[in-house]
């Protein structure tokens, strides 16, 4: 595991001392370089939470990863770069039912820097592009949309502006966890019909003002517009076209044969 290898993977040439500017750059470059997705699960690979394996998969083999992989690798990168990140557990909100997933459903990070705590998340599809301050009522526009943080008692809510309203993405508490605590949920997301990662083969990559997403047998192009709007277009793919799209659009060449999948998700029975 070599930090220089990671920096090369995300398009950076040098390691910079800890600062908010350097953290923002690391965060943004990761999202622009490493796709978020489930391709390994649908091409015969079992995901194991081990930093050496994550480094090999994302940096050496240049694959995608889901939240535990992307944020797990980013956790190692921040520590190696001189930051002191804290691991937090989040619960993702189902966009249809409004039901939140189980504990350890999603992994996020917090970093204290320049007298302020910052939320970092490089493993959540249409999420924040840069670290955001952990301040109740914060609201800001990123290249990936308009976001805000709400707080009710001990729970924090990250929300995204959509269609003129606000949609909750996930909720979390500021209780420090360990990377190892997410192993059971890592297995859950590889085999549960309530998990998007099990039900759908997909990967998604942030672009400067948009997003490219492969899912099942579709390629979805998203353009982000001012004020939190989106313009989307979809191209249907044959199974034979998928490897070329993954290579040319996402820079991914899989080791195993991908089995395309796009099944409905069973909502989790949580609150």
C-alpha positions as a printed NumPy array, in Angstrom:
array([[  0.   ,   0.   ,   0.   ],
       [  1.626,   3.165,  -1.252],
       [  0.059,   6.621,  -0.852],
       [  1.743,   7.736,  -4.071],
       [ -0.137,   5.001,  -5.898],
       [ -3.441,   6.312,  -4.561],
       [ -2.566,   9.909,  -5.481],
       [ -1.782,   8.78 ,  -9.018],
       [ -5.109,   6.902,  -9.125],
       [ -7.022,  10.125,  -8.371],
       [ -4.915,  12.377, -10.579],
       [ -2.763,  14.124,  -7.967],
       [  1.02 ,  14.381,  -8.13 ],
       [  2.045,  15.282,  -4.577],
       [  0.931,  14.782,  -1.001],
       [  0.066,  18.065,   0.73 ],
       [  0.103,  18.829,   4.477],
       [ -3.326,  18.621,   6.179],
       [ -5.492,  21.641,   5.45 ],
       [ -9.081,  22.283,   4.437],
       [ -7.96 ,  23.103,   0.903],
       [ -6.006,  19.838,   0.636],
       [ -8.913,  17.831,   2.131],
       [-11.387,  19.343,  -0.338],
       [ -9.071,  18.485,  -3.222],
       [ -8.58 ,  14.877,  -2.061],
       [-12.32 ,  14.396,  -1.55 ],
       [-13.303,  15.85 ,  -4.917],
       [-10.582,  14.071,  -6.894],
       [-11.587,  10.706,  -5.381],
       [-15.171,  11.189,  -6.546],
       [-14.07 ,  12.249, -10.04 ],
       [-11.772,   9.234, -10.363],
       [-13.189,   6.222,  -8.492],
       [-16.658,   4.975,  -9.512],
       [-19.19 ,   4.094,  -6.827],
       [-20.9  ,   0.794,  -7.512],
       [-21.502,  -2.932,  -7.189],
       [-19.736,  -4.456, -10.197],
       [-17.528,  -6.753,  -8.118],
       [-20.578,  -8.36 ,  -6.516],
       [-22.011,  -9.178,  -9.97 ],
       [-18.781, -10.468, -11.487],
       [-17.984, -13.212,  -8.98 ],
       [-16.083, -11.251,  -6.338],
       [-16.706, -11.294,  -2.586],
       [-16.096,  -7.965,  -0.851],
       [-14.01 ,  -8.255,   2.329],
       [-13.283,  -5.256,   4.542],
       [ -9.508,  -5.287,   4.587],
       [ -7.494,  -2.184,   3.707],
       [ -4.904,  -4.146,   1.733],
       [ -7.604,  -5.785,  -0.385],
       [ -9.396,  -2.465,  -0.899],
       [ -6.17 ,  -0.823,  -2.039],
       [ -5.513,  -3.648,  -4.481],
       [ -9.029,  -3.486,  -5.897],
       [ -9.477,   0.285,  -6.234],
       [ -5.902,   1.523,  -6.741],
       [ -4.047,  -1.364,  -8.406],
       [ -6.9  ,  -2.957, -10.398],
       [ -8.751,   0.368, -10.834],
       [-12.19 ,  -1.039,  -9.975],
       [-15.284,   0.59 ,  -8.487],
       [-16.478,   0.126,  -4.884],
       [-19.451,   0.672,  -2.586],
       [-19.483,   2.843,   0.535],
       [-17.405,   0.633,   2.838],
       [-14.765,   0.242,   0.14 ],
       [-14.523,   3.861,  -0.986],
       [-14.793,   5.383,   2.471],
       [-12.671,   2.577,   3.939],
       [ -9.861,   3.36 ,   1.518],
       [-10.337,   7.086,   2.105],
       [-10.048,   6.444,   5.85 ],
       [ -6.6  ,   4.901,   5.262],
       [ -5.608,   7.761,   2.923],
       [ -6.564,  10.421,   5.475],
       [ -4.629,   8.685,   8.248],
       [ -1.568,   8.3  ,   6.007],
       [ -1.859,  11.98 ,   5.056],
       [ -1.783,  13.212,   8.664],
       [ -5.498,  13.706,   9.36 ],
       [ -7.384,  12.152,  12.282],
       [-10.63 ,  10.86 ,  10.766],
       [-13.468,   9.41 ,  12.843],
       [-15.695,   6.623,  11.476],
       [-19.467,   7.141,  11.783],
       [-22.451,   4.913,  11.026],
       [-25.339,   6.189,   8.895],
       [-28.714,   4.771,   7.851],
       [-29.851,   5.396,   4.28 ],
       [-33.408,   6.603,   3.595],
       [-35.388,   4.616,   1.022],
       [-36.395,   7.164,  -1.635],
       [-39.799,   5.506,  -2.188],
       [-40.956,   4.456,   1.298],
       [-39.032,   6.972,   3.43 ],
       [-37.887,   4.066,   5.621],
       [-34.31 ,   4.158,   6.947],
       [-32.083,   1.11 ,   6.636],
       [-30.512,  -0.782,   9.543],
       [-27.595,   0.469,  11.686],
       [-24.207,   0.368,   9.897],
       [-26.129,   0.624,   6.611],
       [-23.67 ,   3.263,   5.393],
       [-20.207,   4.359,   6.481],
       [-19.136,   8.02 ,   6.597],
       [-16.202,   9.94 ,   8.066],
       [-15.722,  13.072,  10.153],
       [-12.523,  15.116,  10.323],
       [-11.71 ,  17.899,  12.778],
       [ -9.721,  20.6  ,  11.029],
       [ -9.098,  24.316,  11.509],
       [-11.428,  24.474,  14.508],
       [-14.352,  22.795,  12.724],
       [-15.678,  19.26 ,  12.227],
       [-16.224,  18.229,   8.594],
       [-18.355,  15.438,   7.149],
       [-16.595,  13.439,   4.414],
       [-18.323,  10.894,   2.168],
       [-16.792,   9.549,  -1.059],
       [-19.114,   6.523,  -1.176],
       [-22.67 ,   7.667,  -1.814],
       [-23.607,   8.074,  -5.484],
       [-25.401,  11.404,  -5.793],
       [-23.923,  12.788,  -2.58 ],
       [-21.716,  15.684,  -1.547],
       [-18.761,  16.6  ,  -3.758],
       [-16.711,  18.25 ,  -0.997],
       [-16.487,  17.922,   2.803],
       [-19.244,  19.9  ,   4.503],
       [-19.204,  21.519,   7.957],
       [-21.03 ,  19.64 ,  10.699],
       [-23.327,  22.551,  11.483],
       [-27.083,  22.182,  11.96 ],
       [-28.845,  24.238,   9.314],
       [-25.883,  24.319,   6.927],
       [-26.925,  24.591,   3.282],
       [-24.764,  24.809,   0.178],
       [-24.556,  24.088,  -3.542],
       [-21.997,  21.606,  -4.863],
       [-21.292,  20.539,  -8.458],
       [-23.419,  17.493,  -7.589],
       [-26.458,  19.373,  -6.268],
       [-27.777,  21.429,  -3.346],
       [-27.478,  19.907,   0.13 ],
       [-28.293,  20.775,   3.718],
       [-27.745,  19.35 ,   7.207],
       [-30.582,  19.175,   9.714],
       [-30.449,  18.054,  13.328],
       [-33.144,  16.663,  15.631],
       [-31.948,  15.817,  19.131],
       [-28.933,  13.499,  18.597],
       [-29.655,  12.643,  14.969],
       [-28.218,  14.468,  11.971],
       [-29.892,  14.355,   8.537],
       [-28.185,  14.959,   5.205],
       [-30.741,  16.137,   2.657],
       [-30.611,  16.879,  -1.063],
       [-32.797,  19.355,  -2.927],
       [-34.941,  17.639,  -5.541],
       [-37.945,  18.947,  -7.512],
       [-38.183,  22.045,  -5.33 ],
       [-38.298,  20.032,  -2.083],
       [-35.831,  18.245,   0.175],
       [-35.169,  14.496,   0.207],
       [-33.389,  12.855,   3.112],
       [-30.363,  10.853,   1.976],
       [-29.34 ,   9.409,   5.328],
       [-29.252,  10.046,   9.054],
       [-26.404,   9.511,  11.524],
       [-25.129,  10.162,  15.032],
       [-21.742,  11.436,  16.104],
       [-20.807,   8.203,  17.885],
       [-17.393,   6.948,  16.855],
       [-17.312,   3.467,  15.313],
       [-14.569,   1.145,  14.067],
       [-14.036,   0.144,  10.457],
       [-14.39 ,  -3.502,  11.534],
       [-17.901,  -2.82 ,  12.896],
       [-19.286,  -2.724,   9.335],
       [-18.323,  -6.283,   8.349],
       [-21.755,  -7.834,   8.97 ],
       [-23.511,  -5.131,   6.943],
       [-20.907,  -5.508,   4.214],
       [-22.062,  -9.133,   3.886],
       [-25.718,  -8.039,   4.1  ],
       [-25.368,  -5.69 ,   1.138],
       [-23.914,  -8.495,  -0.964],
       [-26.856, -10.857,  -0.448],
       [-29.966,  -8.984,   0.75 ],
       [-32.927,  -8.234,  -1.578],
       [-33.255,  -4.984,   0.397],
       [-29.886,  -3.772,  -0.883],
       [-29.385,  -1.911,  -4.153],
       [-25.933,  -3.494,  -4.395],
       [-27.413,  -7.003,  -4.518],
       [-30.402,  -6.124,  -6.7  ],
       [-28.64 ,  -4.025,  -9.337],
       [-25.343,  -4.198, -11.202],
       [-24.237,  -0.588, -11.471],
       [-21.474,   1.952, -11.2  ],
       [-21.618,   5.74 , -11.12 ],
       [-18.965,   8.42 , -11.568],
       [-19.098,  12.129, -10.764],
       [-18.271,  14.466, -13.653],
       [-17.408,  18.189, -13.384],
       [-21.087,  19.206, -13.808],
       [-22.846,  15.881, -14.095],
       [-22.732,  12.14 , -13.568],
       [-22.407,   9.009, -15.681],
       [-24.221,   5.904, -14.409],
       [-24.324,   2.365, -15.751],
       [-27.17 ,   0.182, -14.386],
       [-28.364,  -3.209, -15.647],
       [-28.497,  -2.636, -19.401],
       [-28.695,   1.163, -19.343],
       [-26.294,   4.096, -19.468],
       [-27.724,   7.162, -17.713],
       [-26.235,  10.622, -18.282],
       [-27.093,  13.287, -15.709],
       [-26.453,  17.017, -16.044],
       [-26.666,  19.09 , -12.846],
       [-28.199,  22.527, -13.297],
       [-28.175,  25.567, -11.011],
       [-30.35 ,  25.385,  -7.916],
       [-30.348,  21.599,  -7.642],
       [-31.997,  20.665, -10.933],
       [-31.075,  17.68 , -13.112],
       [-31.455,  16.764, -16.768],
       [-31.188,  13.032, -17.508],
       [-30.963,  10.934, -20.643],
       [-30.869,   7.14 , -20.938],
       [-29.296,   4.879, -23.547],
       [-30.311,   1.224, -23.718],
       [-27.387,  -1.201, -23.961],
       [-27.026,  -4.716, -25.255],
       [-25.14 ,  -7.099, -22.993],
       [-22.301,  -7.142, -25.508],
       [-21.922,  -3.347, -25.341],
       [-21.519,  -3.2  , -21.555],
       [-17.776,  -4.066, -21.341],
       [-16.934,  -1.283, -23.818],
       [-19.059,   1.247, -21.907],
       [-17.42 ,   0.293, -18.614],
       [-13.969,   0.636, -20.163],
       [-14.515,   3.874, -22.088],
       [-16.792,   5.73 , -19.654],
       [-15.584,   4.488, -16.266],
       [-12.096,   3.145, -16.943],
       [-13.062,  -0.296, -15.628],
       [-12.026,  -3.663, -17.025],
       [-13.487,  -6.48 , -14.935],
       [-11.594,  -9.674, -14.121],
       [-14.711, -11.842, -14.082],
       [-17.772, -12.014, -16.309],
       [-20.412,  -9.458, -15.356],
       [-23.986, -10.712, -14.985],
       [-26.217,  -7.656, -15.604],
       [-28.954,  -7.27 , -13.027],
       [-31.659,  -4.666, -12.426],
       [-34.295,  -6.059, -10.079],
       [-36.7  ,  -4.189,  -7.766],
       [-35.433,  -3.549,  -4.23 ],
       [-37.462,  -4.896,  -1.307],
       [-37.748,  -2.051,   1.246],
       [-35.982,  -2.845,   4.529],
       [-38.157,  -3.391,   7.595],
       [-36.532,  -0.683,   9.714],
       [-37.488,   2.784,  10.904]])
